Amino acid sequence: MKGRLWYWLLAIPYVGTLWVPFYAKLTPPLFGIPFFYWYQILWIVIGSLITGLVLLITRRQGDG
Amino acid sequence: MASAFAVFVFFVAAVTVLGFLAARWGSRNLHALEEWALAGRGFGTIVSWFLLGGDLYTAYTFIAVPALVYGAGAIGFFAVPYTTIAYPFVFLVMTRFWSVASRRGYVTLADFVRDRYGDRWLEIAVAVTGFLGAMPYIALQLTGMQVIFVQFGARTPLAQDLALFVAFALLAAYTYTSGLRAPALIAFVKDVLIYATIAAAMAIIPARLGGWAHVFSASAAALAAHTPPGGLLLPHGLYFAYASLAFGSSLSLFLYPHSITSLLSARSKLVIQRNAALLPLYSILLALLALLGFCALAAGVDVGKNASLAVPLLLRAMFPGWLLGVAYSAIVIGALVPAAIMAIGSANLFASNVLREFHRERPSGETRQAKVLCIGVLVVGLLLVFFMPVPYAINFQLLGGAWMLQVVPAAAIGLFTRWFEPRALLVGWAAGMVAATLMGIASGFKTTFALGGLVGYLGLYALALNLAVAMILTFLFNALRIARLDDATAAADYA
């Protein structure tokens, strides 16, 4: 993959957070927090990592 | 409560001093609009992070999100996916806006629309939308402060109004003097206080309530007893509402005047890109605050009819006095920071896009004009609080979000293509504004509307209509060979 294709990685958080049927359930809980809630908090972190990754790659390629 | 009040007075006094001192921070010519309103476009990654965090994650958000969770359960959590996916949008779209704005000296989103499409009415439409979006937001920040003043014993309306007026006068004075540098400097204090408050809340509250598992089981029981009943789990019929609220809100967040003002104060495109990766830390904070809504349910906090009290009362029940002072300071200062930026952003719209259109070049008195307008905007916000019942202000703010979405075709899509005809965009915008307003009224000022049985975010429905109208009219105008106006921007401006 090169150039602008990497930007498509930024679509992943949209799929992960907007496809509600995938996470609208209570189990398995984490530290007593139902799945619905910790799953979405986890996506904040994943989203941030993906954005950071795209930034690193595109700058290294001199495309950013 | 006395120790809480002492801590509170200390922090408010400290940020007021900071607000005035900010005028000397990297002090240059504060008579230039770019210096006063955008701090000379000189902020690096760290200052921008604090500023944007202080600007977007406001006191009102910190009160309203847990209040919604407290009242309805799962649906209130949509703020979390919303503030997750706002950042890919910033990374892809708003960085382009930063580039063209810094290259061509824009202060507002409407400046860009004017240059891009050469259409004065479209520019004014975008400016007016921004103003309508910001106004109730400022009012709600002031309302957020009022919630805390009541906790400190301002029981009578007169005492509340007086406290609010003092806060307002301080805010107006240092914003007038120091411009954007004031909220930027104060944002450091606010954010440190907020992070400390949340860390303490997470360490103390769930443990005292018997752990998260117990918090959620107690909440489930409490929510089931609400009318209408809420729950820990999103019902099937609200899946689309949830996703469309998150998606729609994520598109409009960075088009608000206060977001634009903060973005444009960044030194480089890289600063914004880095912040698109770093700002989600605030979203975690917001998510934890939303979870405090459940803690308030489990703790049996009695808010009466006002769910906004959920977090303030929970903290009051759980925190020792001095820590409560820190928490309440964080909320009040968390209202002062965005209120200042919103006032600056709205004033810029007036100075740069509405008044300026009557005389062609940047007037020499533009900065003074913007400063006076900034005070004017704050006064209007204060009057809204004094004379508009809070539920109306909330309705106005919810509609404001749907209205902000209607500038997406002209402003956000316009950053990538000029395919749309400006007059088609203007008619599409008007259709979207009217549709959003009508749906808002018809649904009794909820954010969602049942369109053909599908419950979704009404702002997004209005945007779909807006886009459809703009596309059809663009085809029509092209077929009629109506002459295009000039594009003052060049492809290289967007790099």
Coordinates of C-alpha atoms in Angstrom, one line a residue:
Chain A
M1 CA 0.0 0.0 0.0
K2 CA 1.3 3.4 -0.7
G3 CA 0.2 7.1 -0.8
R4 CA -3.4 7.9 -0.2
L5 CA -4.6 4.4 0.3
W6 CA -3.5 4.6 3.9
Y7 CA -6.1 7.2 4.6
W8 CA -8.7 4.5 4.2
L9 CA -7.6 3.2 7.6
L10 CA -9.5 6.1 9.0
A11 CA -12.8 4.5 7.9
I12 CA -12.3 1.7 10.5
P13 CA -13.5 3.6 13.6
Y14 CA -16.7 4.6 11.7
V15 CA -17.5 0.9 11.1
G16 CA -16.5 -0.1 14.6
T17 CA -18.7 2.5 16.3
L18 CA -21.6 3.0 14.0
W19 CA -22.6 -0.6 13.4
V20 CA -24.7 -0.8 16.6
P21 CA -26.0 -4.4 16.4
F22 CA -22.4 -5.5 16.8
Y23 CA -22.1 -4.2 20.4
A24 CA -25.6 -3.6 21.7
K25 CA -25.3 -6.3 24.4
L26 CA -24.4 -6.5 28.0
T27 CA -22.0 -9.5 28.1
P28 CA -19.1 -10.1 28.5
P29 CA -18.6 -7.4 31.1
L30 CA -15.2 -6.0 32.0
F31 CA -14.5 -5.0 35.6
G32 CA -18.3 -5.2 36.1
I33 CA -18.9 -2.7 33.2
P34 CA -21.3 -4.1 30.5
F35 CA -19.9 -4.8 27.1
F36 CA -21.9 -2.0 25.4
Y37 CA -20.0 0.6 27.5
W38 CA -16.4 -0.7 27.6
Y39 CA -16.5 -1.6 23.9
Q40 CA -17.2 2.0 23.0
I41 CA -14.5 3.3 25.4
L42 CA -12.1 0.8 23.8
W43 CA -12.8 2.4 20.4
I44 CA -11.8 5.8 21.6
V45 CA -8.3 4.3 22.1
I46 CA -8.3 2.3 18.8
G47 CA -9.5 5.4 16.9
S48 CA -6.7 7.5 18.4
L49 CA -4.1 4.8 17.6
I50 CA -5.3 4.5 14.0
T51 CA -5.2 8.3 13.5
G52 CA -1.7 8.4 15.0
L53 CA -0.6 5.5 12.7
V54 CA -1.9 7.2 9.6
L55 CA -0.1 10.4 10.6
L56 CA 3.2 8.6 11.0
I57 CA 2.9 6.7 7.8
T58 CA 1.8 9.6 5.6
R59 CA 4.4 11.9 7.0
R60 CA 7.2 9.3 6.4
Q61 CA 6.0 9.1 2.8
G62 CA 6.1 12.9 2.6
D63 CA 2.4 12.8 1.7
G64 CA 1.1 14.5 4.9
Chain B
M1 CA -19.1 23.5 52.2
A2 CA -17.0 26.4 53.5
S3 CA -13.7 24.7 52.5
A4 CA -15.2 23.9 49.1
F5 CA -16.2 27.6 48.7
A6 CA -12.7 28.8 49.7
V7 CA -11.0 26.5 47.1
F8 CA -13.5 27.7 44.5
V9 CA -12.9 31.4 45.2
F10 CA -9.2 30.8 45.0
F11 CA -9.3 29.1 41.6
V12 CA -11.8 31.6 40.1
A13 CA -9.6 34.5 41.3
A14 CA -6.5 32.8 39.9
V15 CA -7.9 32.3 36.4
T16 CA -9.2 35.8 36.4
V17 CA -5.7 37.1 37.0
L18 CA -4.4 34.7 34.4
G19 CA -7.0 36.0 31.9
F20 CA -5.7 39.5 32.2
L21 CA -2.0 38.5 32.2
A22 CA -2.6 36.5 29.0
A23 CA -2.5 39.8 27.1
R24 CA 1.3 39.8 27.7
W25 CA 1.8 36.2 26.6
G26 CA 4.0 36.4 23.5
S27 CA 2.7 39.9 23.4
R28 CA 2.5 41.3 19.9
N29 CA 0.2 43.8 18.3
L30 CA -3.2 43.1 19.9
H31 CA -4.8 45.6 17.5
A32 CA -4.6 43.1 14.6
L33 CA -7.6 40.8 14.4
E34 CA -5.4 37.8 13.9
E35 CA -3.5 38.5 17.1
W36 CA -6.6 39.2 19.2
A37 CA -8.9 36.5 17.8
L38 CA -6.4 33.8 16.8
A39 CA -3.4 34.5 19.0
G40 CA -1.3 35.2 15.9
R41 CA -1.9 31.6 14.6
G42 CA 1.0 30.6 16.7
F43 CA -0.1 27.8 19.1
G44 CA 1.9 24.6 19.1
T45 CA 0.7 21.0 19.8
I46 CA 0.5 21.3 23.6
V47 CA -1.3 24.6 23.8
S48 CA -3.7 23.6 21.1
W49 CA -4.4 20.4 22.8
F50 CA -5.4 22.2 26.0
L51 CA -7.3 24.9 24.1
L52 CA -9.3 22.5 21.9
G53 CA -9.9 20.2 24.9
G54 CA -11.1 23.2 27.0
D55 CA -13.2 24.5 24.0
L56 CA -15.0 21.3 22.9
Y57 CA -15.5 19.4 26.2
T58 CA -17.4 22.1 27.9
A59 CA -19.0 22.4 31.3
Y60 CA -22.4 22.0 29.7
T61 CA -21.2 18.7 28.1
F62 CA -19.9 17.6 31.5
I63 CA -23.3 18.2 33.1
A64 CA -25.6 17.3 30.2
V65 CA -24.1 13.9 29.1
P66 CA -24.2 12.3 32.6
A67 CA -27.7 13.9 33.0
L68 CA -28.9 12.1 29.9
V69 CA -27.4 8.8 31.0
Y70 CA -29.0 9.4 34.4
G71 CA -32.4 10.0 32.8
A72 CA -32.5 7.5 30.0
G73 CA -29.5 5.1 30.2
A74 CA -27.8 3.7 27.1
I75 CA -28.8 6.3 24.6
G76 CA -27.0 9.0 26.5
F77 CA -23.7 7.3 25.8
F78 CA -23.9 8.3 22.1
A79 CA -21.5 11.2 23.0
V80 CA -18.8 8.6 23.2
P81 CA -18.8 7.3 19.6
Y82 CA -19.6 10.8 18.5
T83 CA -16.4 12.2 20.0
T84 CA -14.5 9.2 18.7
I85 CA -15.3 9.6 15.0
A86 CA -15.1 13.4 15.1
Y87 CA -11.3 13.0 14.8
P88 CA -10.9 11.1 11.6
F89 CA -13.0 13.9 10.2
V90 CA -10.7 16.5 11.6
F91 CA -7.7 14.7 10.3
L92 CA -9.1 14.5 6.7
V93 CA -11.3 17.6 6.3
M94 CA -10.4 20.3 8.9
T95 CA -6.7 20.1 8.1
R96 CA -7.5 21.1 4.5
F97 CA -9.5 24.0 6.0
W98 CA -6.5 25.0 8.2
S99 CA -4.2 25.0 5.1
V100 CA -6.4 27.2 2.9
A101 CA -7.3 29.5 5.8
S102 CA -3.7 30.1 6.8
R103 CA -2.6 30.6 3.2
R104 CA -5.4 33.1 2.5
G105 CA -5.8 34.7 5.9
Y106 CA -9.3 33.5 6.8
V107 CA -10.6 34.0 10.3
T108 CA -13.9 32.2 9.9
L109 CA -15.5 29.4 7.9
A110 CA -17.6 31.9 6.0
D111 CA -14.4 33.6 4.8
F112 CA -13.6 30.4 3.0
V113 CA -17.1 30.1 1.5
R114 CA -16.9 33.6 0.2
D115 CA -13.6 33.0 -1.6
R116 CA -14.5 29.6 -2.8
Y117 CA -17.9 30.4 -4.4
G118 CA -17.8 34.1 -4.8
D119 CA -21.3 34.3 -3.4
R120 CA -22.0 36.9 -0.8
W121 CA -25.4 35.4 0.3
L122 CA -23.9 32.0 0.8
E123 CA -21.2 33.5 2.9
I124 CA -23.8 35.3 5.1
A125 CA -25.9 32.1 5.3
V126 CA -22.9 30.2 6.7
A127 CA -22.0 33.1 9.1
V128 CA -25.6 33.4 10.4
T129 CA -25.8 29.6 10.9
G130 CA -22.6 29.7 13.0
F131 CA -24.0 32.5 15.1
L132 CA -27.3 30.7 15.7
G133 CA -25.4 27.6 16.7
A134 CA -23.1 29.4 19.1
M135 CA -25.6 31.6 20.8
P136 CA -27.6 29.0 22.8
Y137 CA -24.4 27.2 23.5
I138 CA -23.0 30.3 25.3
A139 CA -26.3 30.6 27.2
L140 CA -26.0 27.0 28.3
Q141 CA -22.5 27.5 29.6
L142 CA -23.8 30.3 31.8
T143 CA -26.6 28.0 32.9
G144 CA -24.0 25.3 33.7
M145 CA -22.3 27.8 36.0
Q146 CA -25.5 28.6 37.6
V147 CA -26.0 25.0 38.7
I148 CA -22.8 25.3 40.7
F149 CA -23.7 28.7 42.2
V150 CA -27.0 27.1 43.5
Q151 CA -24.9 24.4 45.2
F152 CA -22.9 27.1 46.9
G153 CA -26.0 28.5 48.4
A154 CA -27.3 31.0 45.9
R155 CA -30.9 30.0 46.6
T156 CA -32.8 33.1 45.4
P157 CA -33.1 34.0 41.8
L158 CA -31.6 37.4 42.6
A159 CA -28.5 35.8 44.2
Q160 CA -28.1 33.5 41.2
D161 CA -28.4 36.3 38.7
L162 CA -25.9 38.4 40.7
A163 CA -23.3 35.6 40.8
L164 CA -23.8 35.0 37.1
F165 CA -23.4 38.7 36.4
V166 CA -20.1 38.9 38.3
A167 CA -18.8 35.8 36.4
F168 CA -20.0 37.3 33.2
A169 CA -18.4 40.7 33.8
L170 CA -15.0 39.1 34.6
L171 CA -15.3 36.9 31.5
A172 CA -16.1 39.8 29.3
A173 CA -13.4 42.0 30.7
Y174 CA -10.5 39.6 30.2
T175 CA -11.7 38.3 26.8
Y176 CA -11.9 41.9 25.6
T177 CA -8.4 42.7 26.8
S178 CA -6.5 39.5 26.0
G179 CA -8.5 37.9 23.2
L180 CA -8.0 34.2 22.5
R181 CA -4.9 34.0 24.7
A182 CA -7.1 34.3 27.8
P183 CA -9.1 31.1 27.3
A184 CA -5.9 29.4 26.1
L185 CA -4.1 30.1 29.3
I186 CA -7.1 29.4 31.5
A187 CA -7.7 26.1 29.7
F188 CA -4.5 24.7 31.3
V189 CA -6.0 25.3 34.8
K190 CA -9.4 24.0 33.8
D191 CA -8.1 20.8 32.2
V192 CA -5.8 19.9 35.1
L193 CA -8.7 20.4 37.5
I194 CA -11.0 18.3 35.4
Y195 CA -8.5 15.4 35.0
A196 CA -7.9 15.5 38.8
T197 CA -11.6 15.5 39.5
I198 CA -12.3 12.5 37.3
A199 CA -9.3 10.6 38.6
A200 CA -10.5 11.2 42.1
A201 CA -14.1 10.3 41.2
M202 CA -13.0 7.0 39.6
A203 CA -10.9 6.1 42.6
I204 CA -13.5 7.0 45.2
I205 CA -17.0 6.6 43.9
P206 CA -17.4 3.1 42.3
A207 CA -15.6 1.5 45.2
R208 CA -17.9 3.2 47.7
L209 CA -20.9 2.0 45.8
G210 CA -19.8 -1.6 45.9
G211 CA -18.0 -1.8 42.5
W212 CA -19.1 -1.4 38.9
A213 CA -21.1 -4.6 38.7
H214 CA -23.3 -3.3 41.6
V215 CA -23.5 0.2 40.1
F216 CA -24.9 -1.2 36.9
S217 CA -27.4 -3.6 38.5
A218 CA -28.7 -0.9 40.7
S219 CA -28.9 1.5 37.8
A220 CA -30.8 -1.0 35.7
A221 CA -33.4 -1.2 38.5
A222 CA -33.6 2.6 38.9
L223 CA -33.9 3.2 35.1
A224 CA -36.7 0.6 34.7
A225 CA -38.7 2.7 37.2
H226 CA -38.4 5.9 35.1
T227 CA -41.2 7.3 32.9
P228 CA -40.5 6.6 30.1
P229 CA -38.4 3.7 31.3
G230 CA -34.7 3.7 30.4
G231 CA -32.3 0.8 30.4
L232 CA -28.7 -0.3 30.2
L233 CA -29.3 -1.7 26.8
L234 CA -30.3 0.2 23.7
P235 CA -33.6 -1.0 22.3
H236 CA -33.7 -2.3 18.7
G237 CA -35.8 0.7 17.5
L238 CA -33.1 3.1 18.6
Y239 CA -30.0 1.6 16.8
F240 CA -30.3 3.9 13.9
A241 CA -31.1 6.9 16.1
Y242 CA -27.9 6.2 18.1
A243 CA -25.7 5.8 15.1
S244 CA -27.1 8.8 13.3
L245 CA -26.9 11.0 16.3
A246 CA -23.2 10.0 16.7
F247 CA -22.4 10.4 13.0
G248 CA -24.4 13.7 12.5
S249 CA -23.0 15.3 15.6
S250 CA -19.4 14.3 14.7
L251 CA -19.8 16.2 11.4
S252 CA -21.0 19.4 12.9
L253 CA -18.7 19.6 16.0
F254 CA -15.8 21.2 14.2
L255 CA -17.9 23.5 12.1
Y256 CA -19.0 25.6 15.1
P257 CA -17.4 29.0 15.3
H258 CA -15.6 28.2 18.5
S259 CA -14.0 25.1 17.0
I260 CA -12.9 27.0 14.0
T261 CA -11.4 29.8 16.1
S262 CA -9.4 27.2 18.1
L263 CA -8.3 25.2 15.0
L264 CA -7.1 28.4 13.2
S265 CA -5.0 29.4 16.2
A266 CA -2.8 26.3 15.5
R267 CA 0.7 27.0 14.2
S268 CA 0.8 24.3 11.5
K269 CA -1.2 21.6 9.9
L270 CA 0.9 19.1 11.8
V271 CA -0.4 20.5 15.1
I272 CA -3.9 19.7 14.1
Q273 CA -3.0 16.3 12.8
R274 CA -1.3 15.4 16.0
N275 CA -4.2 16.7 18.0
A276 CA -6.6 14.5 16.0
A277 CA -4.7 11.6 17.5
L278 CA -4.2 13.1 21.0
L279 CA -7.6 14.8 21.7
P280 CA -9.4 11.5 22.1
L281 CA -8.0 11.5 25.6
Y282 CA -10.7 14.0 26.5
S283 CA -13.3 11.6 25.0
I284 CA -12.2 9.0 27.6
L285 CA -12.8 11.6 30.2
L286 CA -16.2 12.3 28.8
A287 CA -17.0 8.5 28.8
L288 CA -16.0 8.2 32.4
L289 CA -18.2 11.2 33.2
A290 CA -21.1 9.5 31.4
L291 CA -20.5 6.5 33.6
L292 CA -20.9 8.8 36.7
G293 CA -24.5 9.2 35.5
F294 CA -24.9 5.5 36.5
C295 CA -23.1 6.1 39.7
A296 CA -25.6 8.8 40.5
L297 CA -28.4 6.4 39.8
A298 CA -26.9 3.7 42.0
A299 CA -26.2 6.1 44.8
G300 CA -29.8 7.1 44.8
V301 CA -29.0 10.8 44.2
D302 CA -32.3 12.7 44.2
V303 CA -32.3 15.3 41.5
G304 CA -36.0 16.3 41.8
K305 CA -37.0 17.3 38.3
N306 CA -33.6 18.5 37.2
A307 CA -31.3 15.7 35.9
S308 CA -28.5 18.3 35.4
L309 CA -27.9 18.0 39.1
A310 CA -26.9 14.3 38.9
V311 CA -23.1 14.8 38.8
P312 CA -23.0 18.0 41.1
L313 CA -25.1 16.2 43.7
L314 CA -23.2 12.9 43.4
L315 CA -19.9 14.7 43.9
R316 CA -21.3 16.6 46.8
A317 CA -22.3 13.3 48.5
M318 CA -19.0 11.6 47.8
F319 CA -16.2 14.1 48.0
P320 CA -14.6 15.8 51.0
G321 CA -15.1 19.6 51.0
W322 CA -11.8 20.7 49.5
L323 CA -12.1 18.2 46.7
L324 CA -15.6 19.3 46.0
G325 CA -14.2 22.8 45.6
V326 CA -11.8 21.5 43.0
A327 CA -14.6 19.7 41.1
Y328 CA -16.9 22.7 41.2
S329 CA -14.1 25.1 40.1
A330 CA -13.4 22.7 37.2
I331 CA -17.1 23.0 36.1
V332 CA -17.3 26.8 36.4
I333 CA -13.9 27.4 34.7
G334 CA -15.0 24.7 32.2
A335 CA -17.8 27.1 31.3
L336 CA -15.7 30.2 31.2
V337 CA -13.2 28.9 28.6
P338 CA -15.6 27.9 25.9
A339 CA -17.9 30.9 26.5
A340 CA -14.9 33.2 25.8
I341 CA -14.0 31.3 22.6
M342 CA -17.6 31.1 21.4
A343 CA -18.0 34.9 21.9
I344 CA -14.7 35.5 20.0
G345 CA -15.8 33.1 17.2
S346 CA -19.2 34.7 16.8
A347 CA -17.8 38.2 16.9
N348 CA -15.4 37.3 14.1
L349 CA -18.3 36.1 12.0
F350 CA -20.0 39.4 12.4
A351 CA -16.9 41.6 11.9
S352 CA -15.5 39.6 9.0
N353 CA -18.6 38.3 7.1
V354 CA -21.6 40.3 7.9
L355 CA -20.4 43.9 8.5
R356 CA -17.5 43.7 6.2
E357 CA -19.7 43.0 3.2
F358 CA -20.9 46.5 3.4
H359 CA -17.4 47.9 2.7
R360 CA -15.1 45.8 0.7
E361 CA -11.7 45.8 2.4
R362 CA -10.7 44.9 5.9
P363 CA -11.6 48.1 7.8
S364 CA -8.9 49.5 10.1
G365 CA -11.2 49.3 13.0
E366 CA -12.0 45.6 12.4
T367 CA -10.4 44.4 15.7
R368 CA -12.1 47.1 17.8
Q369 CA -15.3 46.2 16.1
A370 CA -14.8 42.5 16.8
K371 CA -13.9 43.2 20.5
V372 CA -17.1 45.3 21.0
L373 CA -19.1 42.6 19.2
C374 CA -17.6 40.0 21.4
I375 CA -19.0 41.8 24.5
G376 CA -22.3 42.2 22.6
V377 CA -22.5 38.4 22.0
L378 CA -21.9 37.7 25.7
V379 CA -24.5 40.2 26.7
V380 CA -27.0 38.5 24.4
G381 CA -26.0 35.1 26.0
L382 CA -26.6 36.6 29.4
L383 CA -30.0 38.0 28.4
L384 CA -31.0 34.6 27.1
V385 CA -30.2 33.1 30.5
F386 CA -32.1 35.7 32.3
F387 CA -35.1 35.8 30.1
M388 CA -35.4 32.4 28.4
P389 CA -36.5 29.4 30.4
V390 CA -33.7 26.7 30.5
P391 CA -35.7 24.1 28.6
Y392 CA -36.1 26.6 25.7
A393 CA -32.3 27.2 25.7
I394 CA -31.7 23.5 25.5
N395 CA -34.2 23.1 22.7
F396 CA -32.6 26.0 20.9
Q397 CA -29.2 24.4 21.4
L398 CA -30.3 21.0 20.1
L399 CA -31.8 22.7 17.0
G400 CA -28.5 24.7 16.7
G401 CA -26.6 21.4 16.2
A402 CA -29.0 20.4 13.4
W403 CA -28.6 23.8 11.9
M404 CA -24.8 23.7 12.0
L405 CA -25.0 20.4 10.0
Q406 CA -26.6 22.4 7.1
V407 CA -23.3 24.1 6.2
V408 CA -21.6 20.8 5.5
P409 CA -22.2 20.9 1.7
A410 CA -20.9 24.4 1.3
A411 CA -18.1 24.4 3.9
A412 CA -16.9 20.8 4.3
I413 CA -17.6 19.3 0.9
G414 CA -16.6 22.6 -0.6
L415 CA -13.1 21.9 0.7
F416 CA -12.8 19.0 -1.8
T417 CA -14.9 20.0 -4.7
R418 CA -16.5 23.0 -6.3
W419 CA -19.0 20.8 -8.2
F420 CA -22.0 22.3 -6.4
E421 CA -23.4 25.6 -7.8
P422 CA -23.3 28.3 -5.1
R423 CA -27.0 29.3 -5.5
A424 CA -28.0 25.6 -5.5
L425 CA -26.1 25.3 -2.2
L426 CA -27.9 28.3 -0.8
V427 CA -31.3 26.9 -1.6
G428 CA -30.3 23.5 -0.2
W429 CA -29.1 25.2 3.0
A430 CA -32.4 27.0 3.3
A431 CA -34.4 23.8 2.7
G432 CA -32.2 22.0 5.4
M433 CA -32.7 24.8 7.9
V434 CA -36.5 24.8 7.5
A435 CA -36.7 21.0 7.5
A436 CA -34.6 20.7 10.7
T437 CA -36.7 23.4 12.4
L438 CA -40.0 21.8 11.4
M439 CA -38.9 18.3 12.5
G440 CA -37.7 19.8 15.7
I441 CA -41.0 21.4 16.4
A442 CA -43.0 18.4 15.3
S443 CA -41.0 16.1 17.6
G444 CA -41.4 18.4 20.6
F445 CA -37.8 19.4 20.4
K446 CA -36.2 16.0 20.6
T447 CA -33.1 15.4 18.6
T448 CA -34.7 12.4 16.8
F449 CA -37.6 12.3 14.4
A450 CA -39.5 9.3 13.1
L451 CA -39.2 9.6 9.3
G452 CA -41.3 6.9 7.6
G453 CA -41.1 4.9 10.8
L454 CA -37.3 5.1 11.1
V455 CA -36.2 7.0 14.2
G456 CA -33.1 9.0 13.4
Y457 CA -31.2 12.2 14.0
L458 CA -33.3 15.0 12.5
G459 CA -30.3 17.1 11.6
L460 CA -29.0 14.2 9.4
Y461 CA -32.4 13.9 7.7
A462 CA -32.4 17.6 7.0
L463 CA -28.8 17.3 5.6
A464 CA -30.0 14.6 3.2
L465 CA -32.7 16.9 1.9
N466 CA -30.2 19.8 1.7
L467 CA -27.8 17.7 -0.4
A468 CA -30.6 16.4 -2.6
V469 CA -31.9 19.9 -3.4
A470 CA -28.3 21.2 -3.9
M471 CA -27.6 18.4 -6.4
I472 CA -30.8 18.7 -8.4
L473 CA -30.4 22.4 -8.7
T474 CA -26.8 22.1 -9.7
F475 CA -27.8 19.8 -12.5
L476 CA -30.5 22.3 -13.5
F477 CA -28.3 25.4 -13.4
N478 CA -25.6 23.6 -15.4
A479 CA -28.1 22.5 -18.0
L480 CA -29.3 26.1 -18.2
R481 CA -25.6 27.1 -18.6
I482 CA -25.8 29.7 -15.9
A483 CA -22.5 31.5 -15.6
R484 CA -20.3 30.4 -12.6
L485 CA -18.8 32.9 -10.2
D486 CA -15.0 32.9 -9.7
D487 CA -13.1 30.7 -7.3
A488 CA -10.5 32.8 -5.5
T489 CA -8.7 29.8 -4.1
A490 CA -6.2 27.6 -6.0
A491 CA -5.6 23.9 -5.7
A492 CA -2.2 24.5 -4.1
D493 CA -3.9 26.4 -1.2
Y494 CA -5.3 23.2 0.2
A495 CA -2.1 21.1 0.4

